[in-house]
Amino acid sequence: MTSHDHSIARPRRLRATESMRALVRETTLSVNDLIQPFFVVEGHAQRQVIASMPGVLRFSVDELVLEAKVAVALGIKAFLLFGIPDEKDEEGSEAWNPEGIVQRALRALRRELPDVVLISDVCLCEYTSHGHCGLVHNGMVLNDETLPLLARTAVSHAHAGADMVAPSDMMDGRVSALRVALDHAGLTETAIMAYSVKYASAFYGPFRDAAGSTPQFGDRRAYQMDPSNAREAMREAFLDESEGADMLMVKPALAYLDIVKSVSASTHLPTVAYNVSGEYSMVKAASAHGWVDERRVVLEMLTGFRRAGAKLIITYHALDVARWLKN
Ligand code: PBG
């Protein structure tokens, strides 16, 4: 009997050459899919190293503009800004200061780079002395009392030039609170990217180092989601969509690809995956040891987010990826 006597299915035919593989490739990754996060600090000529996030810096506004121009030259079209103020208080009042750090960064970027999409993280944890994402009373994070402060912050970001505001606090009702406040201020064109499905995750560790936003007591489990829950993720995504969100985010990404997939399958809004700080730092640490090939693992991870259904990916690897995609 020769091999011709029984035919076997041969998927390998379509893998034989790079041209054939390119022809049948189902998922693509483009620089248009990337959102670059930036940390902004007070001062001048600041490029501060973050020990737990090698390659990521905290920029003062002047340096941020220079770095953003490098990103734009590589084709990156969207930035997500996090402000790190010098002064913190119980309420986080620097968050809505018209002369606050994010507001000044937004105005500078808007002026220098009129075509980029500017997104601002709306949360109080970087601005409160206790490090929680809302007002605290008797050790509890208050929901309804926090909403007007978030709304005020979002409006001040939009006035300063944000195209899109991204609430990351996980208070109930915040998307509609932001939408109503923006509309009342005449900011009907400002979009909302909701951190819809945000888990209480250990993968945020390096970010809290970078932003100085570690809670001074307790943790965030009374407002961020339990990593065990998937049905509840759908409820959060549905609520944010019905409250007027323009994009739905899942965060973190790597351990939550099932959630990315189910959220993207059940909405017509763009789905965003946040490749968070801990995911970044793990890759950086392993590749610094020579244990993994940084470029290959990053491209594989990002392709996985896209394959799971993410249209957009927020990632600290964005600049490197944009460079790799060019060659
Ligand atoms: C603020 C916020 C956090 C992140 C984004 N926005 C930290 C947190 O919830 O503690 C994490 C981002 C990252 O880890 O890269 N609430």
CSV table of C-alpha atoms and ligand atoms in Angstrom, one decimal:
chain,number,residue,atom,x,y,z
A,1,MET,CA,0.0,0.0,0.0
A,2,THR,CA,1.4,3.4,-1.0
A,3,SER,CA,0.6,6.7,0.7
A,4,HIS,CA,-1.7,7.5,-2.2
A,5,ASP,CA,-4.1,4.8,-1.2
A,6,HIS,CA,-5.6,6.7,1.7
A,7,SER,CA,-5.8,10.4,1.6
A,8,ILE,CA,-5.2,12.3,4.9
A,9,ALA,CA,-6.2,15.8,5.6
A,10,ARG,CA,-3.1,18.0,5.2
A,11,PRO,CA,-3.4,21.4,7.0
A,12,ARG,CA,0.4,21.8,6.5
A,13,ARG,CA,-0.2,22.6,2.8
A,14,LEU,CA,-1.3,26.0,3.8
A,15,ARG,CA,1.8,26.5,6.1
A,16,ALA,CA,4.5,25.7,3.6
A,17,THR,CA,5.8,29.1,2.7
A,18,GLU,CA,5.7,32.6,4.2
A,19,SER,CA,3.6,33.8,1.3
A,20,MET,CA,1.1,31.0,1.8
A,21,ARG,CA,1.0,31.7,5.5
A,22,ALA,CA,0.4,35.4,4.9
A,23,LEU,CA,-2.5,34.5,2.6
A,24,VAL,CA,-4.3,32.5,5.2
A,25,ARG,CA,-3.4,34.6,8.2
A,26,GLU,CA,-6.6,35.4,10.2
A,27,THR,CA,-5.5,38.0,12.7
A,28,THR,CA,-3.5,41.1,12.0
A,29,LEU,CA,-1.8,43.6,14.3
A,30,SER,CA,-1.4,47.1,13.2
A,31,VAL,CA,0.0,50.3,14.7
A,32,ASN,CA,-3.6,51.6,14.5
A,33,ASP,CA,-4.6,49.1,17.2
A,34,LEU,CA,-2.2,50.5,19.8
A,35,ILE,CA,-2.7,52.9,22.6
A,36,GLN,CA,0.4,54.2,24.4
A,37,PRO,CA,0.0,55.0,28.1
A,38,PHE,CA,2.0,57.8,29.6
A,39,PHE,CA,2.7,58.9,33.2
A,40,VAL,CA,3.0,62.6,33.7
A,41,VAL,CA,4.7,64.4,36.6
A,42,GLU,CA,5.3,68.0,37.7
A,43,GLY,CA,8.5,69.8,37.0
A,44,HIS,CA,10.7,70.4,34.0
A,45,ALA,CA,13.1,68.2,32.1
A,46,GLN,CA,11.9,65.1,34.1
A,47,ARG,CA,12.4,61.6,32.7
A,48,GLN,CA,12.1,59.5,35.8
A,49,VAL,CA,13.0,55.8,35.7
A,50,ILE,CA,10.4,53.4,37.2
A,51,ALA,CA,12.3,50.5,38.8
A,52,SER,CA,9.6,47.9,38.4
A,53,MET,CA,8.8,48.9,34.7
A,54,PRO,CA,12.1,48.9,32.8
A,55,GLY,CA,11.8,51.1,29.7
A,56,VAL,CA,8.9,53.1,31.0
A,57,LEU,CA,9.4,56.7,32.3
A,58,ARG,CA,7.5,59.4,34.1
A,59,PHE,CA,7.7,62.5,32.0
A,60,SER,CA,7.3,66.2,32.8
A,61,VAL,CA,5.0,67.9,30.3
A,62,ASP,CA,7.9,69.3,28.2
A,63,GLU,CA,9.5,65.9,27.9
A,64,LEU,CA,6.2,64.2,27.3
A,65,VAL,CA,5.6,66.3,24.2
A,66,LEU,CA,9.0,65.2,22.8
A,67,GLU,CA,8.3,61.5,23.6
A,68,ALA,CA,4.8,61.8,22.1
A,69,LYS,CA,6.3,63.2,18.9
A,70,VAL,CA,8.6,60.1,18.7
A,71,ALA,CA,5.5,57.9,19.1
A,72,VAL,CA,3.6,59.8,16.4
A,73,ALA,CA,6.5,59.5,14.0
A,74,LEU,CA,6.2,55.7,14.5
A,75,GLY,CA,2.5,55.8,13.6
A,76,ILE,CA,0.9,55.7,17.0
A,77,LYS,CA,-2.3,57.7,17.1
A,78,ALA,CA,-3.6,57.5,20.6
A,79,PHE,CA,-2.3,58.1,24.1
A,80,LEU,CA,-3.7,57.4,27.6
A,81,LEU,CA,-2.5,59.8,30.2
A,82,PHE,CA,-2.1,59.2,33.9
A,83,GLY,CA,-1.3,62.2,36.2
A,84,ILE,CA,0.9,62.0,39.2
A,85,PRO,CA,0.4,65.2,41.2
A,86,ASP,CA,2.8,66.6,43.9
A,87,GLU,CA,0.0,67.3,46.3
A,88,LYS,CA,-2.6,64.7,47.4
A,89,ASP,CA,-5.5,65.2,49.8
A,90,GLU,CA,-8.5,63.3,51.2
A,91,GLU,CA,-10.7,64.2,48.3
A,92,GLY,CA,-8.2,64.1,45.5
A,93,SER,CA,-9.0,67.6,44.5
A,94,GLU,CA,-5.9,68.0,42.2
A,95,ALA,CA,-7.8,65.6,39.8
A,96,TRP,CA,-10.2,68.4,38.7
A,97,ASN,CA,-7.8,71.4,39.1
A,98,PRO,CA,-7.9,73.2,35.7
A,99,GLU,CA,-4.1,73.7,36.2
A,100,GLY,CA,-3.6,70.1,37.3
A,101,ILE,CA,-0.9,67.9,35.8
A,102,VAL,CA,-3.1,66.0,33.3
A,103,GLN,CA,-4.9,69.2,32.3
A,104,ARG,CA,-1.6,70.9,31.5
A,105,ALA,CA,-0.3,67.8,29.6
A,106,LEU,CA,-3.5,67.6,27.6
A,107,ARG,CA,-3.3,71.3,26.6
A,108,ALA,CA,0.4,70.9,25.6
A,109,LEU,CA,-0.2,67.8,23.5
A,110,ARG,CA,-3.4,69.2,21.9
A,111,ARG,CA,-1.4,72.2,20.8
A,112,GLU,CA,1.6,70.4,19.5
A,113,LEU,CA,-0.1,67.3,18.1
A,114,PRO,CA,-3.6,68.3,16.9
A,115,ASP,CA,-4.4,65.0,15.2
A,116,VAL,CA,-3.7,62.5,17.9
A,117,VAL,CA,-6.4,60.9,20.0
A,118,LEU,CA,-6.0,62.0,23.6
A,119,ILE,CA,-7.5,59.8,26.3
A,120,SER,CA,-7.3,60.6,30.0
A,121,ASP,CA,-7.6,58.1,32.9
A,122,VAL,CA,-10.4,59.4,35.2
A,123,CYS,CA,-9.9,58.1,38.7
A,124,LEU,CA,-9.0,59.6,42.1
A,125,CYS,CA,-6.5,57.0,43.4
A,126,GLU,CA,-3.4,58.9,42.1
A,127,TYR,CA,-4.8,62.1,43.8
A,128,THR,CA,-6.0,60.9,47.2
A,129,SER,CA,-3.8,60.7,50.2
A,130,HIS,CA,-5.4,57.3,51.1
A,131,GLY,CA,-4.9,55.9,47.6
A,132,HIS,CA,-8.5,54.7,47.1
A,133,CYS,CA,-10.4,55.4,43.9
A,134,GLY,CA,-13.2,57.4,45.6
A,135,LEU,CA,-14.2,59.3,48.8
A,136,VAL,CA,-13.6,57.4,51.9
A,137,HIS,CA,-15.7,57.5,55.0
A,138,ASN,CA,-15.2,55.1,58.0
A,139,GLY,CA,-13.0,52.9,55.9
A,140,MET,CA,-15.6,52.6,53.2
A,141,VAL,CA,-15.3,53.9,49.6
A,142,LEU,CA,-18.5,55.9,49.0
A,143,ASN,CA,-20.1,55.4,45.7
A,144,ASP,CA,-22.7,58.1,45.0
A,145,GLU,CA,-20.6,60.8,46.7
A,146,THR,CA,-17.7,60.0,44.4
A,147,LEU,CA,-19.6,60.3,41.2
A,148,PRO,CA,-19.8,64.2,41.1
A,149,LEU,CA,-16.0,64.3,41.7
A,150,LEU,CA,-15.3,61.9,38.8
A,151,ALA,CA,-17.7,63.8,36.6
A,152,ARG,CA,-16.0,67.1,37.4
A,153,THR,CA,-12.6,65.6,36.6
A,154,ALA,CA,-13.8,64.3,33.3
A,155,VAL,CA,-15.3,67.6,32.3
A,156,SER,CA,-12.0,69.4,33.2
A,157,HIS,CA,-10.0,66.9,31.1
A,158,ALA,CA,-12.3,67.4,28.2
A,159,HIS,CA,-12.0,71.2,28.4
A,160,ALA,CA,-8.2,70.8,28.4
A,161,GLY,CA,-8.4,68.8,25.2
A,162,ALA,CA,-9.2,65.1,25.9
A,163,ASP,CA,-11.0,63.4,23.0
A,164,MET,CA,-12.0,60.5,25.3
A,165,VAL,CA,-12.2,60.1,29.0
A,166,ALA,CA,-11.6,56.7,30.6
A,167,PRO,CA,-13.1,56.1,34.1
A,168,SER,CA,-11.1,53.4,35.9
A,169,ASP,CA,-12.6,53.8,39.4
A,170,MET,CA,-15.3,51.1,39.2
A,171,MET,CA,-18.0,53.1,41.0
A,172,ASP,CA,-21.5,52.1,40.0
A,173,GLY,CA,-23.2,54.5,37.7
A,174,ARG,CA,-20.1,56.5,36.7
A,175,VAL,CA,-20.5,56.2,33.0
A,176,SER,CA,-23.9,57.8,33.1
A,177,ALA,CA,-22.7,60.4,35.6
A,178,LEU,CA,-19.8,61.3,33.2
A,179,ARG,CA,-22.1,61.3,30.1
A,180,VAL,CA,-24.6,63.6,31.7
A,181,ALA,CA,-22.0,66.0,33.0
A,182,LEU,CA,-20.2,66.2,29.7
A,183,ASP,CA,-23.4,66.8,27.8
A,184,HIS,CA,-24.4,69.5,30.2
A,185,ALA,CA,-21.1,71.2,29.7
A,186,GLY,CA,-21.7,71.1,25.9
A,187,LEU,CA,-19.1,68.4,25.5
A,188,THR,CA,-21.3,66.0,23.5
A,189,GLU,CA,-18.4,64.9,21.3
A,190,THR,CA,-16.2,63.7,24.1
A,191,ALA,CA,-16.2,59.9,24.0
A,192,ILE,CA,-16.1,57.6,27.0
A,193,MET,CA,-13.8,54.5,27.1
A,194,ALA,CA,-15.2,52.6,30.1
A,195,TYR,CA,-12.9,50.4,32.2
A,196,SER,CA,-16.0,48.1,32.2
A,197,VAL,CA,-14.5,44.9,33.4
A,198,LYS,CA,-11.8,45.7,35.7
A,199,TYR,CA,-10.6,43.0,38.1
A,200,ALA,CA,-9.0,43.4,41.5
A,201,SER,CA,-5.7,42.1,40.1
A,202,ALA,CA,-2.2,41.6,41.4
A,203,PHE,CA,-1.0,42.5,37.9
A,204,TYR,CA,-1.3,46.2,38.8
A,205,GLY,CA,1.6,46.1,41.2
A,206,PRO,CA,4.2,47.9,39.1
A,207,PHE,CA,1.6,50.6,38.1
A,208,ARG,CA,1.0,51.5,41.7
A,209,ASP,CA,4.7,51.9,42.1
A,210,ALA,CA,4.8,54.1,39.0
A,211,ALA,CA,1.8,56.2,40.1
A,212,GLY,CA,2.2,56.1,43.8
A,213,SER,CA,-1.4,54.9,44.1
A,214,THR,CA,-1.2,51.9,46.4
A,215,PRO,CA,-4.1,52.0,48.9
A,216,GLN,CA,-2.9,53.1,52.3
A,217,PHE,CA,-5.3,50.6,54.0
A,218,GLY,CA,-7.2,47.6,52.7
A,219,ASP,CA,-7.5,46.8,49.1
A,220,ARG,CA,-9.8,47.4,46.1
A,221,ARG,CA,-11.9,44.3,46.3
A,222,ALA,CA,-15.0,46.2,47.4
A,223,TYR,CA,-15.2,48.0,44.0
A,224,GLN,CA,-13.0,46.1,41.5
A,225,MET,CA,-14.2,42.7,40.3
A,226,ASP,CA,-13.5,39.2,41.7
A,227,PRO,CA,-11.1,37.4,39.2
A,228,SER,CA,-13.4,34.3,39.6
A,229,ASN,CA,-16.4,36.0,37.9
A,230,ALA,CA,-17.3,35.9,34.2
A,231,ARG,CA,-21.0,36.3,34.2
A,232,GLU,CA,-20.7,39.4,36.3
A,233,ALA,CA,-18.3,40.8,33.6
A,234,MET,CA,-21.1,40.6,31.1
A,235,ARG,CA,-23.3,42.5,33.5
A,236,GLU,CA,-20.7,45.3,33.9
A,237,ALA,CA,-20.2,45.5,30.1
A,238,PHE,CA,-23.9,45.7,29.5
A,239,LEU,CA,-24.4,48.4,32.1
A,240,ASP,CA,-21.6,50.6,30.7
A,241,GLU,CA,-23.0,50.2,27.2
A,242,SER,CA,-26.5,51.1,28.3
A,243,GLU,CA,-25.1,54.1,30.3
A,244,GLY,CA,-23.5,55.5,27.1
A,245,ALA,CA,-20.0,54.2,26.9
A,246,ASP,CA,-18.4,54.4,23.4
A,247,MET,CA,-15.8,51.7,24.1
A,248,LEU,CA,-15.6,48.8,26.5
A,249,MET,CA,-12.4,47.8,28.2
A,250,VAL,CA,-11.3,44.5,29.8
A,251,LYS,CA,-8.4,44.7,32.2
A,252,PRO,CA,-6.1,42.9,32.8
A,253,ALA,CA,-5.8,41.2,29.4
A,254,LEU,CA,-3.5,38.1,29.6
A,255,ALA,CA,-5.3,36.1,32.3
A,256,TYR,CA,-8.7,37.3,31.0
A,257,LEU,CA,-8.8,36.4,27.3
A,258,ASP,CA,-12.1,34.5,27.8
A,259,ILE,CA,-13.6,37.8,29.0
A,260,VAL,CA,-12.2,39.7,26.1
A,261,LYS,CA,-13.8,37.1,23.8
A,262,SER,CA,-17.2,37.1,25.4
A,263,VAL,CA,-17.4,40.9,25.8
A,264,SER,CA,-16.5,41.5,22.2
A,265,ALA,CA,-19.0,38.9,21.0
A,266,SER,CA,-21.8,40.5,22.8
A,267,THR,CA,-21.4,44.2,21.9
A,268,HIS,CA,-21.1,46.2,18.7
A,269,LEU,CA,-18.8,48.7,20.5
A,270,PRO,CA,-15.1,48.4,20.0
A,271,THR,CA,-13.5,46.2,22.7
A,272,VAL,CA,-10.3,47.3,24.3
A,273,ALA,CA,-7.8,45.1,26.1
A,274,TYR,CA,-5.4,46.6,28.7
A,275,ASN,CA,-2.1,44.8,28.7
A,276,VAL,CA,-1.3,46.0,32.3
A,277,SER,CA,1.9,46.8,34.1
A,278,GLY,CA,2.5,43.4,35.7
A,279,GLU,CA,2.1,41.7,32.3
A,280,TYR,CA,4.7,44.1,30.9
A,281,SER,CA,7.1,43.7,33.8
A,282,MET,CA,7.0,39.9,33.6
A,283,VAL,CA,8.0,40.0,30.0
A,284,LYS,CA,10.7,42.5,30.6
A,285,ALA,CA,12.2,40.5,33.5
A,286,ALA,CA,12.2,37.3,31.6
A,287,SER,CA,13.7,38.8,28.5
A,288,ALA,CA,16.4,40.6,30.5
A,289,HIS,CA,17.5,37.2,31.7
A,290,GLY,CA,17.5,35.9,28.1
A,291,TRP,CA,14.7,33.4,29.0
A,292,VAL,CA,12.3,34.5,26.4
A,293,ASP,CA,12.6,36.4,23.1
A,294,GLU,CA,11.0,39.8,24.0
A,295,ARG,CA,9.9,40.7,20.5
A,296,ARG,CA,8.4,37.3,19.7
A,297,VAL,CA,6.5,36.9,23.0
A,298,VAL,CA,5.2,40.5,22.9
A,299,LEU,CA,3.9,40.1,19.3
A,300,GLU,CA,2.4,36.7,20.2
A,301,MET,CA,0.6,38.1,23.3
A,302,LEU,CA,-0.8,41.1,21.3
A,303,THR,CA,-1.9,38.9,18.5
A,304,GLY,CA,-3.7,36.8,21.1
A,305,PHE,CA,-5.6,39.9,22.4
A,306,ARG,CA,-6.6,40.7,18.8
A,307,ARG,CA,-7.6,37.0,18.1
A,308,ALA,CA,-9.8,37.0,21.3
A,309,GLY,CA,-11.7,40.0,19.9
A,310,ALA,CA,-9.9,43.2,21.1
A,311,LYS,CA,-10.0,46.0,18.5
A,312,LEU,CA,-7.6,48.1,20.5
A,313,ILE,CA,-4.7,47.3,22.9
A,314,ILE,CA,-3.4,49.6,25.6
A,315,THR,CA,0.2,48.5,26.1
A,316,TYR,CA,3.5,49.8,27.5
A,317,HIS,CA,5.1,47.9,24.7
A,318,ALA,CA,3.5,50.2,22.1
A,319,LEU,CA,6.6,52.1,21.0
A,320,ASP,CA,8.6,48.9,20.6
A,321,VAL,CA,5.8,47.2,18.7
A,322,ALA,CA,5.4,50.2,16.4
A,323,ARG,CA,9.2,49.9,15.6
A,324,TRP,CA,9.0,46.2,15.1
A,325,LEU,CA,6.0,46.5,12.8
A,326,LYS,CA,7.9,48.9,10.6
A,327,ASN,CA,10.6,46.4,9.9
B,1,PBG,C1,-6.4,53.6,38.5
B,1,PBG,C2,-5.7,52.6,37.5
B,1,PBG,C3,-4.9,51.5,37.8
B,1,PBG,C4,-4.5,51.0,36.6
B,1,PBG,C5,-5.1,51.9,35.6
B,1,PBG,N1,-5.8,52.8,36.2
B,1,PBG,C6,-4.5,50.9,39.1
B,1,PBG,C7,-5.4,50.3,40.0
B,1,PBG,O1,-6.6,50.1,39.8
B,1,PBG,O2,-4.9,50.0,41.1
B,1,PBG,C8,-3.6,49.9,36.3
B,1,PBG,C9,-2.8,49.9,35.1
B,1,PBG,C10,-1.6,48.9,35.0
B,1,PBG,O3,-1.4,48.1,35.9
B,1,PBG,O4,-0.9,49.0,34.0
B,1,PBG,N2,-7.5,53.1,39.1
